């Protein structure tokens, strides 16, 4: 990964900064992210301790070159409004997954997710030259599944009983975008972002 993802990666759009997650931020992020709606379908319970543990694990995974976690910053306020990661990094096959994405509920439905994903996908396909980017959501997480579908990702199927969450078994819905689809999907996503920016003026 050291030759593939050249740390630090910083990505910027009109409203968003994506910056590498740092340890000094973890306590503040955990304390501000306790709304239970965020964690309904994510792998952890959403307690402050669990959030801190998950973020520390993300930093260890970056050191082991298996993940690359970002903080999502609202440029207008300077506040961290969520996190996202590049996961399952496979440089040899130029594939990866975008996941562990969450936002404070005040930012749901505002276009920030589309803007964030456009930044990440541009980086993946244009800079890393990926041939496939995957997205995984809990089978019952209709909110996230619809958000992934809005991006233009293609549904690939359900992986049954892939994990045990704190509240039971989880099956996952798998989606992807491949390099041949990216030019058309990029235009679609740019139009979505433009539409959200225009409506928010």
Coordinates of N, CA and C in Angstrom, one line a residue, residues 17-144:
X17 N -13.8 18.3 3.2 CA -12.4 17.9 3.2 C -12.3 16.5 3.8
X18 N -11.6 15.6 3.1 CA -11.3 14.3 3.6 C -9.8 14.3 4.0
X19 N -9.6 14.1 5.2 CA -8.2 14.1 5.8 C -8.0 12.8 6.5
X20 N -6.7 12.3 6.6 CA -6.4 11.1 7.3 C -6.9 11.2 8.8
X21 N -7.6 10.2 9.3 CA -7.9 10.1 10.7 C -6.7 10.2 11.5
X22 N -6.7 10.9 12.6 CA -5.6 11.0 13.5 C -6.0 10.7 14.9
X23 N -5.1 10.2 15.7 CA -5.5 9.7 17.1 C -6.0 10.8 18.0
X24 N -5.5 12.0 17.8 CA -5.9 13.2 18.6 C -7.4 13.5 18.5
X25 N -8.0 13.1 17.4 CA -9.4 13.4 17.1 C -10.3 12.4 17.7
X26 N -9.8 11.2 18.0 CA -10.7 10.1 18.3 C -11.7 10.4 19.4
X27 N -11.2 10.9 20.5 CA -12.1 11.2 21.7 C -13.2 12.1 21.3
X28 N -12.9 13.2 20.5 CA -13.9 14.2 20.2 C -14.9 13.6 19.2
X29 N -14.4 12.8 18.2 CA -15.4 12.1 17.3 C -16.3 11.2 18.0
X30 N -15.8 10.4 18.9 CA -16.6 9.4 19.6 C -17.7 10.1 20.5
X31 N -17.3 11.2 21.2 CA -18.2 11.9 22.0 C -19.3 12.6 21.3
X32 N -19.0 13.0 20.0 CA -20.0 13.7 19.2 C -20.9 12.8 18.4
X33 N -20.7 11.5 18.5 CA -21.3 10.6 17.5 C -22.2 9.5 18.2
X34 N -22.8 9.9 19.3 CA -23.6 9.0 20.1 C -25.0 8.8 19.7
X35 N -25.5 9.5 18.7 CA -26.9 9.3 18.2 C -27.1 7.9 17.8
X36 N -28.0 7.2 18.4 CA -28.2 5.8 18.2 C -28.6 5.5 16.7
X37 N -29.1 6.5 16.0 CA -29.5 6.2 14.6 C -28.3 5.9 13.7
X38 N -27.2 6.4 14.1 CA -26.0 6.2 13.3 C -25.6 4.7 13.3
X39 N -25.8 4.1 14.4 CA -25.2 2.7 14.6 C -26.2 1.6 14.5
X40 N -27.5 1.9 14.0 CA -28.5 0.9 14.0 C -28.0 -0.3 13.1
X41 N -27.3 -0.1 12.0 CA -27.0 -1.2 11.2 C -25.4 -1.4 11.1
X42 N -24.7 -0.6 11.8 CA -23.2 -0.8 11.7 C -22.8 -1.9 12.7
X43 N -21.5 -2.4 12.5 CA -21.1 -3.6 13.3 C -20.9 -3.4 14.8
X44 N -20.9 -2.2 15.3 CA -20.7 -2.0 16.7 C -21.9 -1.4 17.4
X45 N -21.9 -1.4 18.7 CA -23.1 -0.9 19.4 C -23.4 0.5 19.4
X46 N -22.3 1.3 19.2 CA -22.4 2.8 19.2 C -22.2 3.4 20.5
X47 N -21.7 2.7 21.5 CA -21.3 3.3 22.7 C -20.0 4.0 22.5
X48 N -19.7 5.0 23.4 CA -18.5 5.8 23.2 C -17.3 5.0 23.2
X49 N -17.2 4.0 24.1 CA -16.1 3.1 24.1 C -15.9 2.3 22.9
X50 N -17.0 1.8 22.3 CA -16.9 1.0 21.1 C -16.5 1.9 19.9
X51 N -17.0 3.1 19.8 CA -16.6 4.0 18.8 C -15.1 4.2 18.8
X52 N -14.6 4.6 20.0 CA -13.1 4.8 20.2 C -12.3 3.6 19.8
X53 N -12.8 2.4 20.2 CA -12.1 1.2 19.8 C -12.0 1.0 18.3
X54 N -13.2 1.2 17.7 CA -13.2 1.0 16.2 C -12.3 2.0 15.5
X55 N -12.2 3.2 16.0 CA -11.3 4.2 15.3 C -9.9 3.9 15.6
X56 N -9.6 3.4 16.8 CA -8.2 3.0 17.0 C -7.8 1.8 16.2
X57 N -8.8 0.9 16.0 CA -8.5 -0.3 15.1 C -8.2 0.2 13.7
X58 N -8.9 1.2 13.2 CA -8.7 1.8 11.9 C -7.3 2.3 11.7
X59 N -6.8 3.0 12.8 CA -5.4 3.5 12.7 C -4.4 2.3 12.7
X60 N -4.7 1.3 13.4 CA -3.8 0.1 13.4 C -3.8 -0.5 12.0
X61 N -5.0 -0.6 11.4 CA -5.1 -1.2 10.1 C -4.4 -0.3 9.0
X62 N -4.4 1.0 9.2 CA -3.6 1.8 8.3 C -2.1 1.5 8.4
X63 N -1.7 1.4 9.6 CA -0.3 1.1 9.9 C 0.1 -0.3 9.2
X64 N -0.9 -1.2 9.2 CA -0.7 -2.5 8.6 C -0.9 -2.6 7.1
X65 N -1.3 -1.4 6.6 CA -1.6 -1.2 5.2 C -2.7 -2.0 4.6
X66 N -3.8 -2.2 5.5 CA -4.9 -2.9 5.0 C -6.2 -2.0 4.9
X67 N -6.1 -0.8 5.5 CA -7.2 0.1 5.4 C -6.6 1.5 5.3
X68 N -7.5 2.5 4.9 CA -7.1 3.9 4.9 C -8.3 4.7 5.4
X69 N -8.3 5.1 6.7 CA -9.4 5.8 7.3 C -9.3 7.3 7.1
X70 N -10.4 8.0 6.8 CA -10.5 9.4 6.7 C -11.5 10.0 7.7
X71 N -11.2 11.2 8.1 CA -12.2 12.1 8.8 C -12.9 12.9 7.7
X72 N -14.2 13.1 7.8 CA -15.0 13.9 6.9 C -15.3 15.2 7.6
X73 N -14.8 16.3 7.0 CA -14.9 17.6 7.6 C -15.7 18.5 6.8
X74 N -16.7 19.2 7.4 CA -17.5 20.2 6.8 C -16.6 21.5 6.7
X75 N -16.3 21.9 5.5 CA -15.4 23.1 5.4 C -16.0 24.4 6.0
X76 N -17.3 24.5 6.0 CA -18.0 25.7 6.4 C -17.8 25.9 8.0
X77 N -17.9 24.8 8.7 CA -17.8 24.8 10.2 C -16.4 24.4 10.7
X78 N -15.7 23.6 9.9 CA -14.4 23.0 10.3 C -14.6 21.8 11.2
X79 N -15.9 21.4 11.4 CA -16.1 20.2 12.3 C -16.1 18.9 11.6
X80 N -15.7 17.9 12.3 CA -15.7 16.5 11.7 C -17.2 16.0 11.8
X81 N -17.7 15.6 10.6 CA -19.1 15.2 10.6 C -19.3 13.7 10.3
X82 N -18.2 13.0 10.3 CA -18.3 11.5 10.1 C -16.9 11.0 9.7
X83 N -16.9 9.7 9.3 CA -15.7 9.1 8.9 C -16.0 8.1 7.7
X84 N -15.0 7.8 7.0 CA -15.1 6.8 5.9 C -13.7 6.1 5.7
X85 N -13.7 5.0 5.1 CA -12.5 4.2 4.9 C -12.4 3.6 3.5
X86 N -11.1 3.4 3.1 CA -10.8 2.5 2.0 C -10.4 1.2 2.7
X87 N -11.1 0.1 2.3 CA -10.9 -1.2 2.9 C -10.5 -2.3 1.9
X88 N -10.0 -3.4 2.5 CA -9.7 -4.6 1.6 C -8.8 -4.2 0.5
X89 N -7.8 -3.5 0.8 CA -6.9 -2.9 -0.2 C -6.1 -4.1 -0.9
X90 N -6.2 -4.2 -2.2 CA -5.6 -5.2 -3.0 C -4.8 -4.6 -4.1
X91 N -3.6 -4.2 -3.9 CA -2.9 -3.4 -4.9 C -2.6 -4.3 -6.1
X92 N -2.3 -5.6 -5.9 CA -2.0 -6.5 -7.0 C -3.1 -6.6 -8.0
X93 N -4.3 -6.6 -7.5 CA -5.5 -6.7 -8.4 C -6.2 -5.3 -8.6
X94 N -5.7 -4.3 -7.9 CA -6.3 -2.9 -8.0 C -7.8 -2.9 -7.7
X95 N -8.1 -3.5 -6.6 CA -9.5 -3.5 -6.1 C -9.5 -3.1 -4.6
X96 N -10.6 -2.5 -4.2 CA -10.8 -2.1 -2.8 C -12.3 -2.0 -2.6
X97 N -12.6 -1.7 -1.3 CA -13.9 -1.4 -0.9 C -14.0 0.0 -0.2
X98 N -15.1 0.7 -0.4 CA -15.3 1.9 0.4 C -16.4 1.5 1.5
X99 N -16.1 1.8 2.7 CA -17.0 1.4 3.7 C -16.8 2.1 5.1
X100 N -17.4 1.6 6.1 CA -17.4 2.2 7.4 C -17.7 3.7 7.3
X101 N -18.6 4.1 6.4 CA -19.0 5.5 6.2 C -20.2 5.8 7.1
X102 N -20.0 6.9 7.9 CA -21.2 7.4 8.6 C -21.1 8.9 8.8
X103 N -22.2 9.5 9.0 CA -22.3 10.9 9.1 C -23.2 11.2 10.3
X104 N -23.0 12.4 10.9 CA -24.0 12.9 11.9 C -25.3 13.0 11.2
X105 N -26.4 12.6 11.9 CA -27.8 12.6 11.2 C -28.2 14.0 10.6
X106 N -27.7 15.1 11.1 CA -28.0 16.4 10.6 C -27.5 16.5 9.1
X107 N -26.6 15.7 8.7 CA -26.1 15.7 7.3 C -26.7 14.7 6.4
X108 N -27.6 13.9 6.9 CA -28.2 12.9 6.1 C -29.1 13.6 5.0
X109 N -29.1 13.1 3.8 CA -30.0 13.6 2.8 C -29.6 15.0 2.3
X110 N -28.4 15.5 2.6 CA -28.0 16.8 2.2 C -27.1 16.9 1.0
X111 N -26.7 15.7 0.5 CA -25.8 15.6 -0.6 C -24.3 15.5 -0.2
X112 N -24.1 15.5 1.1 CA -22.7 15.4 1.5 C -22.1 14.0 1.2
X113 N -23.0 13.0 1.3 CA -22.5 11.6 1.0 C -22.1 11.5 -0.5
X114 N -23.0 12.0 -1.4 CA -22.6 12.0 -2.8 C -21.4 12.7 -3.1
X115 N -21.2 13.9 -2.5 CA -20.0 14.7 -2.7 C -18.7 13.9 -2.2
X116 N -18.9 13.3 -1.0 CA -17.8 12.5 -0.4 C -17.4 11.3 -1.4
X117 N -18.4 10.6 -1.8 CA -18.2 9.5 -2.7 C -17.6 9.9 -4.0
X118 N -18.0 11.0 -4.5 CA -17.4 11.5 -5.8 C -15.9 11.7 -5.6
X119 N -15.5 12.4 -4.5 CA -14.1 12.6 -4.2 C -13.3 11.2 -4.1
X120 N -13.9 10.3 -3.3 CA -13.2 9.0 -3.2 C -13.1 8.2 -4.5
X121 N -14.2 8.2 -5.2 CA -14.2 7.4 -6.5 C -13.3 8.0 -7.5
X122 N -13.3 9.3 -7.6 CA -12.3 10.0 -8.5 C -10.9 9.6 -8.1
X123 N -10.6 9.6 -6.8 CA -9.3 9.2 -6.3 C -9.0 7.7 -6.7
X124 N -10.0 6.8 -6.4 CA -9.8 5.4 -6.7 C -9.5 5.1 -8.1
X125 N -10.4 5.6 -9.0 CA -10.3 5.3 -10.4 C -9.3 6.1 -11.2
X126 N -9.1 7.4 -10.8 CA -8.2 8.2 -11.6 C -6.8 8.2 -11.0
X127 N -6.6 8.1 -9.7 CA -5.2 8.1 -9.1 C -4.7 6.7 -8.9
X128 N -5.6 5.8 -8.2 CA -5.1 4.5 -7.9 C -5.3 3.5 -9.1
X129 N -6.1 3.9 -10.1 CA -6.3 3.1 -11.3 C -7.0 1.8 -10.9
X130 N -7.9 1.8 -9.9 CA -8.7 0.6 -9.5 C -9.5 0.1 -10.7
X131 N -9.7 -1.2 -10.7 CA -10.6 -1.8 -11.7 C -12.0 -2.1 -11.1
X132 N -12.1 -2.1 -9.8 CA -13.3 -2.4 -9.1 C -13.3 -1.8 -7.7
X133 N -14.4 -1.1 -7.4 CA -14.7 -0.5 -6.1 C -16.0 -1.1 -5.5
X134 N -15.9 -1.8 -4.4 CA -17.1 -2.4 -3.8 C -17.7 -1.6 -2.7
X135 N -19.0 -1.8 -2.5 CA -19.7 -1.2 -1.3 C -20.5 -2.4 -0.7
X136 N -20.5 -2.5 0.6 CA -21.2 -3.5 1.3 C -22.1 -2.8 2.4
X137 N -23.4 -3.2 2.4 CA -24.3 -2.7 3.4 C -25.1 -3.9 4.0
X138 N -25.5 -3.8 5.2 CA -26.3 -4.8 5.8 C -27.6 -5.0 5.0
X139 N -28.0 -6.3 4.8 CA -29.2 -6.6 4.0 C -30.4 -5.8 4.4
X140 N -30.6 -5.5 5.7 CA -31.7 -4.8 6.2 C -31.5 -3.3 6.3
X141 N -30.3 -2.8 5.9 CA -30.0 -1.4 6.0 C -30.5 -0.7 4.7
X142 N -31.8 -0.5 4.6 CA -32.3 0.1 3.4 C -31.8 1.5 3.2
X143 N -31.6 2.2 4.2 CA -31.1 3.6 4.1 C -29.8 3.6 3.3
X144 N -28.8 2.8 3.8 CA -27.5 2.7 3.1 C -27.6 2.1 1.8

